[in-house]
Amino acid sequence: MHGTSDTGHPGQRTRRGRARTVVRKIAVRLAGERGAATAEYAVATMAAVGFAGLLVIILRGDEVRGILTDLVRNALTVG
């Protein structure tokens, strides 16, 4: 019976009915943001690509390459 509680009193909503109402309200609020997640992923991906490009430019320098080579060589050297 729609609109009655588990005890059968008219006018009182059941827990299930209240839950459905809450879910409907949330769905209505989120309906206008369907493409938001996709746009956020696109922006984050573009930022990551830009950062990777910057790192490539920095790491191509001879000084940085020497520092990294020495760092790896020292890390792999035992005692």
PDB file of N, CA and C in Angstrom:
ATOM      1  N   MET A   1       0.836  -1.168   0.000  1.00  0.00           N
ATOM      2  CA  MET A   1       0.000   0.000   0.000  1.00  0.00           C
ATOM      3  C   MET A   1       0.886   1.236   0.000  1.00  0.00           C
ATOM      4  N   HIS A   2       0.815   2.054  -1.024  1.00  0.00           N
ATOM      5  CA  HIS A   2       1.639   3.245  -1.142  1.00  0.00           C
ATOM      6  C   HIS A   2       1.125   4.322  -0.199  1.00  0.00           C
ATOM      7  N   GLY A   3       2.052   4.971   0.543  1.00  0.00           N
ATOM      8  CA  GLY A   3       1.655   6.055   1.417  1.00  0.00           C
ATOM      9  C   GLY A   3       1.251   5.613   2.810  1.00  0.00           C
ATOM     10  N   THR A   4       1.442   4.350   3.146  1.00  0.00           N
ATOM     11  CA  THR A   4       1.117   3.898   4.494  1.00  0.00           C
ATOM     12  C   THR A   4       2.369   3.337   5.133  1.00  0.00           C
ATOM     13  N   SER A   5       2.375   3.314   6.440  1.00  0.00           N
ATOM     14  CA  SER A   5       3.524   2.782   7.158  1.00  0.00           C
ATOM     15  C   SER A   5       3.411   1.267   7.243  1.00  0.00           C
ATOM     16  N   ASP A   6       4.435   0.679   7.852  1.00  0.00           N
ATOM     17  CA  ASP A   6       4.418  -0.773   8.036  1.00  0.00           C
ATOM     18  C   ASP A   6       3.266  -1.218   8.930  1.00  0.00           C
ATOM     19  N   THR A   7       2.757  -0.290   9.752  1.00  0.00           N
ATOM     20  CA  THR A   7       1.661  -0.650  10.652  1.00  0.00           C
ATOM     21  C   THR A   7       0.308  -0.425   9.996  1.00  0.00           C
ATOM     22  N   GLY A   8       0.309   0.185   8.790  1.00  0.00           N
ATOM     23  CA  GLY A   8      -0.942   0.344   8.074  1.00  0.00           C
ATOM     24  C   GLY A   8      -1.657   1.641   8.326  1.00  0.00           C
ATOM     25  N   HIS A   9      -1.054   2.600   9.034  1.00  0.00           N
ATOM     26  CA  HIS A   9      -1.692   3.882   9.289  1.00  0.00           C
ATOM     27  C   HIS A   9      -1.600   4.763   8.049  1.00  0.00           C
ATOM     28  N   PRO A  10      -2.730   5.241   7.543  1.00  0.00           N
ATOM     29  CA  PRO A  10      -2.690   6.088   6.351  1.00  0.00           C
ATOM     30  C   PRO A  10      -1.963   7.398   6.614  1.00  0.00           C
ATOM     31  N   GLY A  11      -1.281   7.918   5.574  1.00  0.00           N
ATOM     32  CA  GLY A  11      -0.622   9.209   5.662  1.00  0.00           C
ATOM     33  C   GLY A  11       0.806   9.148   6.166  1.00  0.00           C
ATOM     34  N   GLN A  12       1.239   8.015   6.688  1.00  0.00           N
ATOM     35  CA  GLN A  12       2.621   7.885   7.144  1.00  0.00           C
ATOM     36  C   GLN A  12       3.431   7.135   6.095  1.00  0.00           C
ATOM     37  N   ARG A  13       4.561   7.694   5.736  1.00  0.00           N
ATOM     38  CA  ARG A  13       5.402   7.050   4.723  1.00  0.00           C
ATOM     39  C   ARG A  13       6.209   5.915   5.331  1.00  0.00           C
ATOM     40  N   THR A  14       6.438   4.914   4.534  1.00  0.00           N
ATOM     41  CA  THR A  14       7.277   3.813   4.983  1.00  0.00           C
ATOM     42  C   THR A  14       8.737   4.204   4.831  1.00  0.00           C
ATOM     43  N   ARG A  15       9.606   3.462   5.437  1.00  0.00           N
ATOM     44  CA  ARG A  15      11.045   3.708   5.281  1.00  0.00           C
ATOM     45  C   ARG A  15      11.441   3.566   3.820  1.00  0.00           C
ATOM     46  N   ARG A  16      10.897   2.583   3.174  1.00  0.00           N
ATOM     47  CA  ARG A  16      11.207   2.359   1.760  1.00  0.00           C
ATOM     48  C   ARG A  16      10.731   3.535   0.923  1.00  0.00           C
ATOM     49  N   GLY A  17       9.564   4.057   1.225  1.00  0.00           N
ATOM     50  CA  GLY A  17       9.034   5.205   0.506  1.00  0.00           C
ATOM     51  C   GLY A  17       9.894   6.445   0.692  1.00  0.00           C
ATOM     52  N   ARG A  18      10.370   6.666   1.932  1.00  0.00           N
ATOM     53  CA  ARG A  18      11.254   7.801   2.199  1.00  0.00           C
ATOM     54  C   ARG A  18      12.571   7.629   1.459  1.00  0.00           C
ATOM     55  N   ALA A  19      13.103   6.416   1.436  1.00  0.00           N
ATOM     56  CA  ALA A  19      14.362   6.155   0.737  1.00  0.00           C
ATOM     57  C   ALA A  19      14.206   6.413  -0.758  1.00  0.00           C
ATOM     58  N   ARG A  20      13.082   5.990  -1.321  1.00  0.00           N
ATOM     59  CA  ARG A  20      12.849   6.227  -2.750  1.00  0.00           C
ATOM     60  C   ARG A  20      12.775   7.718  -3.043  1.00  0.00           C
ATOM     61  N   THR A  21      12.133   8.471  -2.156  1.00  0.00           N
ATOM     62  CA  THR A  21      12.026   9.917  -2.339  1.00  0.00           C
ATOM     63  C   THR A  21      13.405  10.560  -2.309  1.00  0.00           C
ATOM     64  N   VAL A  22      14.245  10.155  -1.385  1.00  0.00           N
ATOM     65  CA  VAL A  22      15.596  10.701  -1.289  1.00  0.00           C
ATOM     66  C   VAL A  22      16.391  10.367  -2.547  1.00  0.00           C
ATOM     67  N   VAL A  23      16.292   9.133  -3.007  1.00  0.00           N
ATOM     68  CA  VAL A  23      17.007   8.722  -4.217  1.00  0.00           C
ATOM     69  C   VAL A  23      16.532   9.529  -5.415  1.00  0.00           C
ATOM     70  N   ARG A  24      15.231   9.756  -5.524  1.00  0.00           N
ATOM     71  CA  ARG A  24      14.705  10.566  -6.629  1.00  0.00           C
ATOM     72  C   ARG A  24      15.246  11.986  -6.584  1.00  0.00           C
ATOM     73  N   LYS A  25      15.282  12.584  -5.400  1.00  0.00           N
ATOM     74  CA  LYS A  25      15.787  13.948  -5.261  1.00  0.00           C
ATOM     75  C   LYS A  25      17.257  14.034  -5.665  1.00  0.00           C
ATOM     76  N   ILE A  26      18.047  13.068  -5.247  1.00  0.00           N
ATOM     77  CA  ILE A  26      19.469  13.047  -5.614  1.00  0.00           C
ATOM     78  C   ILE A  26      19.626  12.879  -7.118  1.00  0.00           C
ATOM     79  N   ALA A  27      18.834  12.000  -7.714  1.00  0.00           N
ATOM     80  CA  ALA A  27      18.911  11.775  -9.164  1.00  0.00           C
ATOM     81  C   ALA A  27      18.567  13.039  -9.936  1.00  0.00           C
ATOM     82  N   VAL A  28      17.568  13.776  -9.460  1.00  0.00           N
ATOM     83  CA  VAL A  28      17.182  15.021 -10.138  1.00  0.00           C
ATOM     84  C   VAL A  28      18.307  16.047 -10.039  1.00  0.00           C
ATOM     85  N   ARG A  29      18.953  16.139  -8.881  1.00  0.00           N
ATOM     86  CA  ARG A  29      20.049  17.107  -8.708  1.00  0.00           C
ATOM     87  C   ARG A  29      21.246  16.757  -9.581  1.00  0.00           C
ATOM     88  N   LEU A  30      21.540  15.475  -9.724  1.00  0.00           N
ATOM     89  CA  LEU A  30      22.710  15.058 -10.492  1.00  0.00           C
ATOM     90  C   LEU A  30      22.453  14.993 -11.988  1.00  0.00           C
ATOM     91  N   ALA A  31      21.209  15.027 -12.403  1.00  0.00           N
ATOM     92  CA  ALA A  31      20.888  14.879 -13.822  1.00  0.00           C
ATOM     93  C   ALA A  31      21.523  15.974 -14.670  1.00  0.00           C
ATOM     94  N   GLY A  32      21.673  17.170 -14.138  1.00  0.00           N
ATOM     95  CA  GLY A  32      22.257  18.269 -14.884  1.00  0.00           C
ATOM     96  C   GLY A  32      23.769  18.215 -14.960  1.00  0.00           C
ATOM     97  N   GLU A  33      24.407  17.282 -14.288  1.00  0.00           N
ATOM     98  CA  GLU A  33      25.867  17.202 -14.252  1.00  0.00           C
ATOM     99  C   GLU A  33      26.387  15.939 -14.913  1.00  0.00           C
ATOM    100  N   ARG A  34      25.671  15.414 -15.866  1.00  0.00           N
ATOM    101  CA  ARG A  34      26.068  14.136 -16.474  1.00  0.00           C
ATOM    102  C   ARG A  34      27.431  14.194 -17.142  1.00  0.00           C
ATOM    103  N   GLY A  35      27.762  15.280 -17.827  1.00  0.00           N
ATOM    104  CA  GLY A  35      29.042  15.372 -18.521  1.00  0.00           C
ATOM    105  C   GLY A  35      30.158  15.946 -17.679  1.00  0.00           C
ATOM    106  N   ALA A  36      29.877  16.297 -16.441  1.00  0.00           N
ATOM    107  CA  ALA A  36      30.879  16.949 -15.595  1.00  0.00           C
ATOM    108  C   ALA A  36      32.074  16.051 -15.339  1.00  0.00           C
ATOM    109  N   ALA A  37      31.847  14.791 -15.053  1.00  0.00           N
ATOM    110  CA  ALA A  37      32.959  13.881 -14.770  1.00  0.00           C
ATOM    111  C   ALA A  37      33.841  13.725 -15.998  1.00  0.00           C
ATOM    112  N   THR A  38      33.243  13.610 -17.167  1.00  0.00           N
ATOM    113  CA  THR A  38      34.023  13.475 -18.395  1.00  0.00           C
ATOM    114  C   THR A  38      34.861  14.725 -18.632  1.00  0.00           C
ATOM    115  N   ALA A  39      34.296  15.886 -18.417  1.00  0.00           N
ATOM    116  CA  ALA A  39      35.046  17.135 -18.592  1.00  0.00           C
ATOM    117  C   ALA A  39      36.194  17.231 -17.586  1.00  0.00           C
ATOM    118  N   GLU A  40      35.955  16.794 -16.370  1.00  0.00           N
ATOM    119  CA  GLU A  40      37.013  16.818 -15.361  1.00  0.00           C
ATOM    120  C   GLU A  40      38.146  15.878 -15.738  1.00  0.00           C
ATOM    121  N   TYR A  41      37.818  14.695 -16.250  1.00  0.00           N
ATOM    122  CA  TYR A  41      38.859  13.774 -16.698  1.00  0.00           C
ATOM    123  C   TYR A  41      39.653  14.374 -17.856  1.00  0.00           C
ATOM    124  N   ALA A  42      38.983  15.062 -18.762  1.00  0.00           N
ATOM    125  CA  ALA A  42      39.669  15.682 -19.900  1.00  0.00           C
ATOM    126  C   ALA A  42      40.629  16.764 -19.420  1.00  0.00           C
ATOM    127  N   VAL A  43      40.203  17.589 -18.484  1.00  0.00           N
ATOM    128  CA  VAL A  43      41.071  18.644 -17.952  1.00  0.00           C
ATOM    129  C   VAL A  43      42.263  18.032 -17.215  1.00  0.00           C
ATOM    130  N   ALA A  44      42.021  17.018 -16.412  1.00  0.00           N
ATOM    131  CA  ALA A  44      43.116  16.366 -15.680  1.00  0.00           C
ATOM    132  C   ALA A  44      44.093  15.701 -16.642  1.00  0.00           C
ATOM    133  N   THR A  45      43.587  15.089 -17.705  1.00  0.00           N
ATOM    134  CA  THR A  45      44.455  14.447 -18.691  1.00  0.00           C
ATOM    135  C   THR A  45      45.317  15.484 -19.399  1.00  0.00           C
ATOM    136  N   MET A  46      44.722  16.599 -19.775  1.00  0.00           N
ATOM    137  CA  MET A  46      45.492  17.658 -20.443  1.00  0.00           C
ATOM    138  C   MET A  46      46.565  18.226 -19.516  1.00  0.00           C
ATOM    139  N   ALA A  47      46.249  18.378 -18.245  1.00  0.00           N
ATOM    140  CA  ALA A  47      47.241  18.868 -17.282  1.00  0.00           C
ATOM    141  C   ALA A  47      48.384  17.867 -17.138  1.00  0.00           C
ATOM    142  N   ALA A  48      48.057  16.577 -17.100  1.00  0.00           N
ATOM    143  CA  ALA A  48      49.093  15.547 -16.984  1.00  0.00           C
ATOM    144  C   ALA A  48      49.987  15.524 -18.223  1.00  0.00           C
ATOM    145  N   VAL A  49      49.403  15.686 -19.403  1.00  0.00           N
ATOM    146  CA  VAL A  49      50.189  15.714 -20.641  1.00  0.00           C
ATOM    147  C   VAL A  49      51.118  16.930 -20.644  1.00  0.00           C
ATOM    148  N   GLY A  50      50.617  18.068 -20.229  1.00  0.00           N
ATOM    149  CA  GLY A  50      51.450  19.263 -20.155  1.00  0.00           C
ATOM    150  C   GLY A  50      52.592  19.098 -19.171  1.00  0.00           C
ATOM    151  N   PHE A  51      52.313  18.513 -18.026  1.00  0.00           N
ATOM    152  CA  PHE A  51      53.346  18.278 -17.017  1.00  0.00           C
ATOM    153  C   PHE A  51      54.387  17.293 -17.534  1.00  0.00           C
ATOM    154  N   ALA A  52      53.943  16.234 -18.221  1.00  0.00           N
ATOM    155  CA  ALA A  52      54.876  15.258 -18.790  1.00  0.00           C
ATOM    156  C   ALA A  52      55.770  15.924 -19.838  1.00  0.00           C
ATOM    157  N   GLY A  53      55.195  16.784 -20.672  1.00  0.00           N
ATOM    158  CA  GLY A  53      55.998  17.496 -21.668  1.00  0.00           C
ATOM    159  C   GLY A  53      57.048  18.372 -21.017  1.00  0.00           C
ATOM    160  N   LEU A  54      56.669  19.057 -19.949  1.00  0.00           N
ATOM    161  CA  LEU A  54      57.622  19.890 -19.220  1.00  0.00           C
ATOM    162  C   LEU A  54      58.744  19.054 -18.623  1.00  0.00           C
ATOM    163  N   LEU A  55      58.402  17.896 -18.070  1.00  0.00           N
ATOM    164  CA  LEU A  55      59.434  17.011 -17.514  1.00  0.00           C
ATOM    165  C   LEU A  55      60.393  16.522 -18.593  1.00  0.00           C
ATOM    166  N   VAL A  56      59.870  16.207 -19.766  1.00  0.00           N
ATOM    167  CA  VAL A  56      60.729  15.754 -20.860  1.00  0.00           C
ATOM    168  C   VAL A  56      61.731  16.845 -21.223  1.00  0.00           C
ATOM    169  N   ILE A  57      61.256  18.068 -21.309  1.00  0.00           N
ATOM    170  CA  ILE A  57      62.145  19.183 -21.646  1.00  0.00           C
ATOM    171  C   ILE A  57      63.224  19.363 -20.575  1.00  0.00           C
ATOM    172  N   ILE A  58      62.821  19.291 -19.311  1.00  0.00           N
ATOM    173  CA  ILE A  58      63.783  19.458 -18.215  1.00  0.00           C
ATOM    174  C   ILE A  58      64.789  18.321 -18.197  1.00  0.00           C
ATOM    175  N   LEU A  59      64.318  17.087 -18.376  1.00  0.00           N
ATOM    176  CA  LEU A  59      65.202  15.927 -18.255  1.00  0.00           C
ATOM    177  C   LEU A  59      66.134  15.754 -19.445  1.00  0.00           C
ATOM    178  N   ARG A  60      65.890  16.453 -20.548  1.00  0.00           N
ATOM    179  CA  ARG A  60      66.789  16.365 -21.702  1.00  0.00           C
ATOM    180  C   ARG A  60      68.084  17.139 -21.484  1.00  0.00           C
ATOM    181  N   GLY A  61      68.101  17.996 -20.501  1.00  0.00           N
ATOM    182  CA  GLY A  61      69.314  18.775 -20.222  1.00  0.00           C
ATOM    183  C   GLY A  61      70.436  17.881 -19.729  1.00  0.00           C
ATOM    184  N   ASP A  62      71.681  18.206 -20.154  1.00  0.00           N
ATOM    185  CA  ASP A  62      72.841  17.387 -19.782  1.00  0.00           C
ATOM    186  C   ASP A  62      73.103  17.407 -18.283  1.00  0.00           C
ATOM    187  N   GLU A  63      72.887  18.553 -17.652  1.00  0.00           N
ATOM    188  CA  GLU A  63      73.147  18.662 -16.218  1.00  0.00           C
ATOM    189  C   GLU A  63      72.207  17.757 -15.422  1.00  0.00           C
ATOM    190  N   VAL A  64      70.926  17.793 -15.758  1.00  0.00           N
ATOM    191  CA  VAL A  64      69.939  16.964 -15.056  1.00  0.00           C
ATOM    192  C   VAL A  64      70.210  15.488 -15.324  1.00  0.00           C
ATOM    193  N   ARG A  65      70.537  15.164 -16.553  1.00  0.00           N
ATOM    194  CA  ARG A  65      70.846  13.773 -16.897  1.00  0.00           C
ATOM    195  C   ARG A  65      72.027  13.265 -16.074  1.00  0.00           C
ATOM    196  N   GLY A  66      73.057  14.100 -15.904  1.00  0.00           N
ATOM    197  CA  GLY A  66      74.220  13.720 -15.097  1.00  0.00           C
ATOM    198  C   GLY A  66      73.853  13.500 -13.642  1.00  0.00           C
ATOM    199  N   ILE A  67      73.026  14.384 -13.115  1.00  0.00           N
ATOM    200  CA  ILE A  67      72.597  14.244 -11.718  1.00  0.00           C
ATOM    201  C   ILE A  67      71.821  12.944 -11.525  1.00  0.00           C
ATOM    202  N   LEU A  68      70.902  12.655 -12.436  1.00  0.00           N
ATOM    203  CA  LEU A  68      70.104  11.426 -12.318  1.00  0.00           C
ATOM    204  C   LEU A  68      70.969  10.176 -12.490  1.00  0.00           C
ATOM    205  N   THR A  69      71.905  10.227 -13.413  1.00  0.00           N
ATOM    206  CA  THR A  69      72.803   9.081 -13.618  1.00  0.00           C
ATOM    207  C   THR A  69      73.624   8.823 -12.358  1.00  0.00           C
ATOM    208  N   ASP A  70      74.172   9.880 -11.757  1.00  0.00           N
ATOM    209  CA  ASP A  70      74.937   9.715 -10.513  1.00  0.00           C
ATOM    210  C   ASP A  70      74.062   9.187  -9.392  1.00  0.00           C
ATOM    211  N   LEU A  71      72.823   9.665  -9.321  1.00  0.00           N
ATOM    212  CA  LEU A  71      71.904   9.208  -8.281  1.00  0.00           C
ATOM    213  C   LEU A  71      71.626   7.715  -8.407  1.00  0.00           C
ATOM    214  N   VAL A  72      71.351   7.267  -9.623  1.00  0.00           N
ATOM    215  CA  VAL A  72      71.078   5.840  -9.841  1.00  0.00           C
ATOM    216  C   VAL A  72      72.328   5.010  -9.588  1.00  0.00           C
ATOM    217  N   ARG A  73      73.477   5.485 -10.054  1.00  0.00           N
ATOM    218  CA  ARG A  73      74.724   4.754  -9.859  1.00  0.00           C
ATOM    219  C   ARG A  73      75.029   4.597  -8.376  1.00  0.00           C
ATOM    220  N   ASN A  74      74.841   5.661  -7.590  1.00  0.00           N
ATOM    221  CA  ASN A  74      75.090   5.602  -6.142  1.00  0.00           C
ATOM    222  C   ASN A  74      74.087   4.685  -5.443  1.00  0.00           C
ATOM    223  N   ALA A  75      72.858   4.684  -5.914  1.00  0.00           N
ATOM    224  CA  ALA A  75      71.836   3.827  -5.298  1.00  0.00           C
ATOM    225  C   ALA A  75      72.110   2.355  -5.552  1.00  0.00           C
ATOM    226  N   LEU A  76      72.676   2.047  -6.720  1.00  0.00           N
ATOM    227  CA  LEU A  76      72.943   0.654  -7.056  1.00  0.00           C
ATOM    228  C   LEU A  76      74.296   0.143  -6.565  1.00  0.00           C
ATOM    229  N   THR A  77      75.152   1.034  -6.098  1.00  0.00           N
ATOM    230  CA  THR A  77      76.458   0.640  -5.599  1.00  0.00           C
ATOM    231  C   THR A  77      76.304   0.078  -4.194  1.00  0.00           C
ATOM    232  N   VAL A  78      76.862  -1.124  -3.982  1.00  0.00           N
ATOM    233  CA  VAL A  78      76.794  -1.773  -2.683  1.00  0.00           C
ATOM    234  C   VAL A  78      78.034  -1.420  -1.878  1.00  0.00           C
ATOM    235  N   GLY A  79      77.804  -0.919  -0.652  1.00  0.00           N
ATOM    236  CA  GLY A  79      78.810  -0.633   0.350  1.00  0.00           C
ATOM    237  C   GLY A  79      80.023  -0.029  -0.135  1.00  0.00           C
TER     238      GLY A  79
END
